[in-house]
Amino acid sequence: MPEPEIRELRYFRAVAEELNITRAAERLGIAQPPLSRAMRQLEHRLGVGLFDRSGTRLALTTAGETLFKESGPVLDALDSAVRRTQRAGQSAQQLVVTAKPGVATELLHRIVTDLHGELPGIEVVVSGFGEQADMLRNGRADVALVSRPFDDLGLETKALYEEPRVAALPAWHELAGREVLCADDLAGIPAPRWNRANVAERNYWSARPDDPVDGPVVQDSSQLLEVVAFGQAIALVPRSMAERNIRPDVVYRPVTDVEPYRMLVVWPAGSRSTDLARFVEAAVRNSGGPPPVE
């Protein structure tokens, strides 16, 4: 059986994510008819239907869902191989580190300062919510600081520390008068939704994952606190973030029965280098103590 071409798999994933040929074609920068022909050709190669075209809206078949799930790691591995090969051929070797702005980048500053002179080739890439694990898998980064939950498929991890999460509330909210809260106190109150968050991540950031109420979508911590200040949502945030963001229109209260915030250092499975080992050692050394048991 002829194997699918890489180009066809990339086209397929665009159509599967958009579930609309026109939008997928615009995203790929090609005309709609060639994209439709490419999808028919891919189905012919595989001998199965990938899309259900019977309804008013395009949908994936069971075979299509399987190909979508299985093709992601394949394309990530290819992208990773290309990027790491190109970087290996550069005269100056670098260790690319990524983290999300906020608590993670505060720790990253301490690590980079600690390694100054020992690892002069560290390149820091500040990335958005949920991007760190993908960057490791597709070769755009060598090591990352990531908080749970995240998809650790194909990755190795080492726990660094954990800390309680607290509720960020508008200063005028009736719950702001309480000293301590529990998850049930937040029932029915919207929680901010991080952009691109999956179900597990959305549930983690909600005090009531069994009955979540979605609030506004946020891109970063600053926007999250503005959403809280305007009374559009109540957010669970790491205690250290609360301590660094004291403001008159937001108050923070402990919540007794929510999962803590967990920080890890993460790298691609099988990666072995002296620079990576030094970075991991420095991450543990600067994390405020020995790593907890996961």
JSON list of C-alpha atoms in Angstrom, two decimals, residues 103-247:
[
{"chain": "A", "resi": 103, "resn": "VAL", "atom": "CA", "xyz": [6.02, 32.00, 38.21]},
{"chain": "A", "resi": 104, "resn": "ALA", "atom": "CA", "xyz": [8.03, 29.84, 35.80]},
{"chain": "A", "resi": 105, "resn": "THR", "atom": "CA", "xyz": [10.07, 32.72, 34.38]},
{"chain": "A", "resi": 106, "resn": "GLU", "atom": "CA", "xyz": [10.90, 33.93, 37.88]},
{"chain": "A", "resi": 107, "resn": "LEU", "atom": "CA", "xyz": [12.51, 30.56, 38.57]},
{"chain": "A", "resi": 108, "resn": "LEU", "atom": "CA", "xyz": [14.13, 30.62, 35.13]},
{"chain": "A", "resi": 109, "resn": "HIS", "atom": "CA", "xyz": [15.84, 33.93, 35.94]},
{"chain": "A", "resi": 110, "resn": "ARG", "atom": "CA", "xyz": [17.42, 32.34, 39.03]},
{"chain": "A", "resi": 111, "resn": "ILE", "atom": "CA", "xyz": [18.58, 29.30, 37.04]},
{"chain": "A", "resi": 112, "resn": "VAL", "atom": "CA", "xyz": [20.13, 31.35, 34.22]},
{"chain": "A", "resi": 113, "resn": "THR", "atom": "CA", "xyz": [21.90, 33.61, 36.73]},
{"chain": "A", "resi": 114, "resn": "ASP", "atom": "CA", "xyz": [23.26, 30.54, 38.52]},
{"chain": "A", "resi": 115, "resn": "LEU", "atom": "CA", "xyz": [24.58, 29.11, 35.24]},
{"chain": "A", "resi": 116, "resn": "HIS", "atom": "CA", "xyz": [26.09, 32.38, 34.00]},
{"chain": "A", "resi": 117, "resn": "GLY", "atom": "CA", "xyz": [29.58, 31.66, 32.69]},
{"chain": "A", "resi": 118, "resn": "GLU", "atom": "CA", "xyz": [29.09, 27.90, 32.99]},
{"chain": "A", "resi": 119, "resn": "LEU", "atom": "CA", "xyz": [26.56, 27.68, 30.12]},
{"chain": "A", "resi": 120, "resn": "PRO", "atom": "CA", "xyz": [26.95, 30.84, 28.01]},
{"chain": "A", "resi": 121, "resn": "GLY", "atom": "CA", "xyz": [24.88, 29.34, 25.18]},
{"chain": "A", "resi": 122, "resn": "ILE", "atom": "CA", "xyz": [21.47, 29.39, 26.91]},
{"chain": "A", "resi": 123, "resn": "GLU", "atom": "CA", "xyz": [18.71, 30.88, 24.75]},
{"chain": "A", "resi": 124, "resn": "VAL", "atom": "CA", "xyz": [15.50, 31.74, 26.60]},
{"chain": "A", "resi": 125, "resn": "VAL", "atom": "CA", "xyz": [12.16, 31.62, 24.75]},
{"chain": "A", "resi": 126, "resn": "VAL", "atom": "CA", "xyz": [9.13, 32.92, 26.66]},
{"chain": "A", "resi": 127, "resn": "SER", "atom": "CA", "xyz": [6.07, 31.09, 25.30]},
{"chain": "A", "resi": 128, "resn": "GLY", "atom": "CA", "xyz": [2.34, 31.15, 25.84]},
{"chain": "A", "resi": 129, "resn": "PHE", "atom": "CA", "xyz": [0.03, 28.90, 27.83]},
{"chain": "A", "resi": 130, "resn": "GLY", "atom": "CA", "xyz": [0.29, 25.22, 26.90]},
{"chain": "A", "resi": 131, "resn": "GLU", "atom": "CA", "xyz": [3.06, 25.68, 24.32]},
{"chain": "A", "resi": 132, "resn": "GLN", "atom": "CA", "xyz": [6.04, 24.32, 26.28]},
{"chain": "A", "resi": 133, "resn": "ALA", "atom": "CA", "xyz": [5.43, 20.57, 25.85]},
{"chain": "A", "resi": 134, "resn": "ASP", "atom": "CA", "xyz": [4.75, 20.99, 22.12]},
{"chain": "A", "resi": 135, "resn": "MET", "atom": "CA", "xyz": [7.94, 22.99, 21.70]},
{"chain": "A", "resi": 136, "resn": "LEU", "atom": "CA", "xyz": [9.94, 20.15, 23.26]},
{"chain": "A", "resi": 137, "resn": "ARG", "atom": "CA", "xyz": [8.31, 17.52, 21.08]},
{"chain": "A", "resi": 138, "resn": "ASN", "atom": "CA", "xyz": [8.80, 19.38, 17.79]},
{"chain": "A", "resi": 139, "resn": "GLY", "atom": "CA", "xyz": [12.38, 20.44, 18.46]},
{"chain": "A", "resi": 140, "resn": "ARG", "atom": "CA", "xyz": [11.91, 24.16, 19.04]},
{"chain": "A", "resi": 141, "resn": "ALA", "atom": "CA", "xyz": [13.22, 23.82, 22.61]},
{"chain": "A", "resi": 142, "resn": "ASP", "atom": "CA", "xyz": [15.55, 21.50, 24.53]},
{"chain": "A", "resi": 143, "resn": "VAL", "atom": "CA", "xyz": [14.19, 21.92, 28.06]},
{"chain": "A", "resi": 144, "resn": "ALA", "atom": "CA", "xyz": [11.24, 23.66, 29.68]},
{"chain": "A", "resi": 145, "resn": "LEU", "atom": "CA", "xyz": [9.78, 24.70, 33.01]},
{"chain": "A", "resi": 146, "resn": "VAL", "atom": "CA", "xyz": [6.18, 23.50, 33.02]},
{"chain": "A", "resi": 147, "resn": "SER", "atom": "CA", "xyz": [3.38, 23.34, 35.57]},
{"chain": "A", "resi": 148, "resn": "ARG", "atom": "CA", "xyz": [0.93, 20.47, 35.81]},
{"chain": "A", "resi": 149, "resn": "PRO", "atom": "CA", "xyz": [-1.27, 19.44, 34.11]},
{"chain": "A", "resi": 150, "resn": "PHE", "atom": "CA", "xyz": [0.25, 18.92, 30.65]},
{"chain": "A", "resi": 151, "resn": "ASP", "atom": "CA", "xyz": [0.62, 16.13, 28.11]},
{"chain": "A", "resi": 152, "resn": "ASP", "atom": "CA", "xyz": [3.94, 14.45, 28.97]},
{"chain": "A", "resi": 153, "resn": "LEU", "atom": "CA", "xyz": [3.86, 11.98, 26.05]},
{"chain": "A", "resi": 154, "resn": "GLY", "atom": "CA", "xyz": [7.44, 11.55, 24.82]},
{"chain": "A", "resi": 155, "resn": "LEU", "atom": "CA", "xyz": [8.89, 13.65, 27.62]},
{"chain": "A", "resi": 156, "resn": "GLU", "atom": "CA", "xyz": [10.92, 13.08, 30.78]},
{"chain": "A", "resi": 157, "resn": "THR", "atom": "CA", "xyz": [10.19, 15.11, 33.91]},
{"chain": "A", "resi": 158, "resn": "LYS", "atom": "CA", "xyz": [11.66, 15.97, 37.28]},
{"chain": "A", "resi": 159, "resn": "ALA", "atom": "CA", "xyz": [9.48, 17.55, 39.96]},
{"chain": "A", "resi": 160, "resn": "LEU", "atom": "CA", "xyz": [10.84, 20.78, 41.42]},
{"chain": "A", "resi": 161, "resn": "TYR", "atom": "CA", "xyz": [8.34, 22.06, 43.97]},
{"chain": "A", "resi": 162, "resn": "GLU", "atom": "CA", "xyz": [4.69, 22.57, 44.75]},
{"chain": "A", "resi": 163, "resn": "GLU", "atom": "CA", "xyz": [2.79, 25.37, 46.44]},
{"chain": "A", "resi": 164, "resn": "PRO", "atom": "CA", "xyz": [-0.84, 26.02, 47.42]},
{"chain": "A", "resi": 165, "resn": "ARG", "atom": "CA", "xyz": [-3.25, 27.79, 45.09]},
{"chain": "A", "resi": 166, "resn": "VAL", "atom": "CA", "xyz": [-5.43, 30.62, 46.35]},
{"chain": "A", "resi": 167, "resn": "ALA", "atom": "CA", "xyz": [-8.60, 32.23, 45.03]},
{"chain": "A", "resi": 168, "resn": "ALA", "atom": "CA", "xyz": [-8.26, 35.67, 43.44]},
{"chain": "A", "resi": 169, "resn": "LEU", "atom": "CA", "xyz": [-11.50, 37.61, 44.00]},
{"chain": "A", "resi": 170, "resn": "PRO", "atom": "CA", "xyz": [-12.77, 41.14, 43.36]},
{"chain": "A", "resi": 171, "resn": "ALA", "atom": "CA", "xyz": [-12.17, 43.21, 46.51]},
{"chain": "A", "resi": 172, "resn": "TRP", "atom": "CA", "xyz": [-15.90, 43.97, 46.75]},
{"chain": "A", "resi": 173, "resn": "HIS", "atom": "CA", "xyz": [-17.06, 40.32, 46.45]},
{"chain": "A", "resi": 174, "resn": "GLU", "atom": "CA", "xyz": [-19.01, 38.84, 49.37]},
{"chain": "A", "resi": 175, "resn": "LEU", "atom": "CA", "xyz": [-16.50, 35.97, 49.67]},
{"chain": "A", "resi": 176, "resn": "ALA", "atom": "CA", "xyz": [-13.67, 38.47, 50.17]},
{"chain": "A", "resi": 177, "resn": "GLY", "atom": "CA", "xyz": [-14.84, 38.85, 53.77]},
{"chain": "A", "resi": 178, "resn": "ARG", "atom": "CA", "xyz": [-14.07, 35.19, 54.50]},
{"chain": "A", "resi": 179, "resn": "GLU", "atom": "CA", "xyz": [-10.64, 34.17, 55.81]},
{"chain": "A", "resi": 180, "resn": "VAL", "atom": "CA", "xyz": [-10.63, 30.71, 54.21]},
{"chain": "A", "resi": 181, "resn": "LEU", "atom": "CA", "xyz": [-12.66, 29.20, 51.36]},
{"chain": "A", "resi": 182, "resn": "CYS", "atom": "CA", "xyz": [-13.43, 25.72, 50.06]},
{"chain": "A", "resi": 183, "resn": "ALA", "atom": "CA", "xyz": [-14.19, 24.60, 46.51]},
{"chain": "A", "resi": 184, "resn": "ASP", "atom": "CA", "xyz": [-17.93, 24.46, 47.16]},
{"chain": "A", "resi": 185, "resn": "ASP", "atom": "CA", "xyz": [-17.91, 28.17, 48.03]},
{"chain": "A", "resi": 186, "resn": "LEU", "atom": "CA", "xyz": [-17.00, 28.83, 44.38]},
{"chain": "A", "resi": 187, "resn": "ALA", "atom": "CA", "xyz": [-19.81, 26.72, 42.91]},
{"chain": "A", "resi": 188, "resn": "GLY", "atom": "CA", "xyz": [-21.61, 28.47, 40.09]},
{"chain": "A", "resi": 189, "resn": "ILE", "atom": "CA", "xyz": [-19.00, 31.21, 39.77]},
{"chain": "A", "resi": 190, "resn": "PRO", "atom": "CA", "xyz": [-17.23, 31.50, 36.39]},
{"chain": "A", "resi": 191, "resn": "ALA", "atom": "CA", "xyz": [-13.52, 30.65, 36.19]},
{"chain": "A", "resi": 192, "resn": "PRO", "atom": "CA", "xyz": [-11.24, 32.20, 33.55]},
{"chain": "A", "resi": 193, "resn": "ARG", "atom": "CA", "xyz": [-10.40, 29.93, 30.62]},
{"chain": "A", "resi": 194, "resn": "TRP", "atom": "CA", "xyz": [-6.81, 29.90, 29.42]},
{"chain": "A", "resi": 195, "resn": "ASN", "atom": "CA", "xyz": [-6.51, 30.20, 25.66]},
{"chain": "A", "resi": 196, "resn": "ARG", "atom": "CA", "xyz": [-5.94, 26.77, 24.03]},
{"chain": "A", "resi": 197, "resn": "ALA", "atom": "CA", "xyz": [-6.54, 24.91, 27.31]},
{"chain": "A", "resi": 198, "resn": "ASN", "atom": "CA", "xyz": [-7.69, 21.31, 26.92]},
{"chain": "A", "resi": 199, "resn": "VAL", "atom": "CA", "xyz": [-10.30, 19.63, 29.11]},
{"chain": "A", "resi": 200, "resn": "ALA", "atom": "CA", "xyz": [-7.79, 18.47, 31.76]},
{"chain": "A", "resi": 201, "resn": "GLU", "atom": "CA", "xyz": [-6.27, 21.94, 32.00]},
{"chain": "A", "resi": 202, "resn": "ARG", "atom": "CA", "xyz": [-9.67, 23.63, 32.16]},
{"chain": "A", "resi": 203, "resn": "ASN", "atom": "CA", "xyz": [-10.73, 21.29, 34.95]},
{"chain": "A", "resi": 204, "resn": "TYR", "atom": "CA", "xyz": [-7.52, 21.94, 36.90]},
{"chain": "A", "resi": 205, "resn": "TRP", "atom": "CA", "xyz": [-8.03, 25.70, 36.86]},
{"chain": "A", "resi": 206, "resn": "SER", "atom": "CA", "xyz": [-11.65, 25.36, 37.97]},
{"chain": "A", "resi": 207, "resn": "ALA", "atom": "CA", "xyz": [-12.43, 24.88, 41.65]},
{"chain": "A", "resi": 208, "resn": "ARG", "atom": "CA", "xyz": [-15.35, 22.68, 40.64]},
{"chain": "A", "resi": 209, "resn": "PRO", "atom": "CA", "xyz": [-14.14, 20.48, 37.73]},
{"chain": "A", "resi": 210, "resn": "ASP", "atom": "CA", "xyz": [-17.27, 18.32, 38.02]},
{"chain": "A", "resi": 211, "resn": "ASP", "atom": "CA", "xyz": [-19.46, 21.36, 37.39]},
{"chain": "A", "resi": 212, "resn": "PRO", "atom": "CA", "xyz": [-17.31, 24.07, 35.75]},
{"chain": "A", "resi": 213, "resn": "VAL", "atom": "CA", "xyz": [-18.67, 27.46, 34.75]},
{"chain": "A", "resi": 214, "resn": "ASP", "atom": "CA", "xyz": [-16.62, 29.02, 31.94]},
{"chain": "A", "resi": 215, "resn": "GLY", "atom": "CA", "xyz": [-15.63, 32.65, 32.23]},
{"chain": "A", "resi": 216, "resn": "PRO", "atom": "CA", "xyz": [-13.75, 34.87, 29.75]},
{"chain": "A", "resi": 217, "resn": "VAL", "atom": "CA", "xyz": [-10.79, 33.50, 27.78]},
{"chain": "A", "resi": 218, "resn": "VAL", "atom": "CA", "xyz": [-7.45, 34.92, 28.99]},
{"chain": "A", "resi": 219, "resn": "GLN", "atom": "CA", "xyz": [-4.02, 35.01, 27.38]},
{"chain": "A", "resi": 220, "resn": "ASP", "atom": "CA", "xyz": [-1.77, 35.83, 30.35]},
{"chain": "A", "resi": 221, "resn": "SER", "atom": "CA", "xyz": [-1.69, 36.52, 34.09]},
{"chain": "A", "resi": 222, "resn": "SER", "atom": "CA", "xyz": [-2.19, 40.26, 33.71]},
{"chain": "A", "resi": 223, "resn": "GLN", "atom": "CA", "xyz": [-5.39, 39.77, 31.73]},
{"chain": "A", "resi": 224, "resn": "LEU", "atom": "CA", "xyz": [-6.54, 37.14, 34.23]},
{"chain": "A", "resi": 225, "resn": "LEU", "atom": "CA", "xyz": [-6.30, 39.61, 37.12]},
{"chain": "A", "resi": 226, "resn": "GLU", "atom": "CA", "xyz": [-8.16, 42.29, 35.15]},
{"chain": "A", "resi": 227, "resn": "VAL", "atom": "CA", "xyz": [-10.98, 39.80, 34.51]},
{"chain": "A", "resi": 228, "resn": "VAL", "atom": "CA", "xyz": [-11.10, 39.13, 38.26]},
{"chain": "A", "resi": 229, "resn": "ALA", "atom": "CA", "xyz": [-11.04, 42.82, 39.19]},
{"chain": "A", "resi": 230, "resn": "PHE", "atom": "CA", "xyz": [-14.03, 43.51, 36.94]},
{"chain": "A", "resi": 231, "resn": "GLY", "atom": "CA", "xyz": [-15.98, 40.70, 38.62]},
{"chain": "A", "resi": 232, "resn": "GLN", "atom": "CA", "xyz": [-16.19, 38.52, 35.52]},
{"chain": "A", "resi": 233, "resn": "ALA", "atom": "CA", "xyz": [-14.62, 35.49, 37.21]},
{"chain": "A", "resi": 234, "resn": "ILE", "atom": "CA", "xyz": [-12.81, 34.14, 40.27]},
{"chain": "A", "resi": 235, "resn": "ALA", "atom": "CA", "xyz": [-9.44, 32.53, 39.54]},
{"chain": "A", "resi": 236, "resn": "LEU", "atom": "CA", "xyz": [-7.25, 29.95, 41.27]},
{"chain": "A", "resi": 237, "resn": "VAL", "atom": "CA", "xyz": [-3.63, 31.14, 41.15]},
{"chain": "A", "resi": 238, "resn": "PRO", "atom": "CA", "xyz": [-0.33, 30.01, 42.75]},
{"chain": "A", "resi": 239, "resn": "ARG", "atom": "CA", "xyz": [0.28, 31.63, 46.13]},
{"chain": "A", "resi": 240, "resn": "SER", "atom": "CA", "xyz": [3.59, 33.09, 44.92]},
{"chain": "A", "resi": 241, "resn": "MET", "atom": "CA", "xyz": [1.76, 34.84, 42.06]},
{"chain": "A", "resi": 242, "resn": "ALA", "atom": "CA", "xyz": [-0.65, 36.36, 44.57]},
{"chain": "A", "resi": 243, "resn": "GLU", "atom": "CA", "xyz": [2.24, 37.59, 46.73]},
{"chain": "A", "resi": 244, "resn": "ARG", "atom": "CA", "xyz": [3.80, 39.33, 43.72]},
{"chain": "A", "resi": 245, "resn": "ASN", "atom": "CA", "xyz": [0.56, 40.92, 42.50]},
{"chain": "A", "resi": 246, "resn": "ILE", "atom": "CA", "xyz": [-0.86, 42.89, 45.41]},
{"chain": "A", "resi": 247, "resn": "ARG", "atom": "CA", "xyz": [-3.45, 45.37, 44.17]}
]
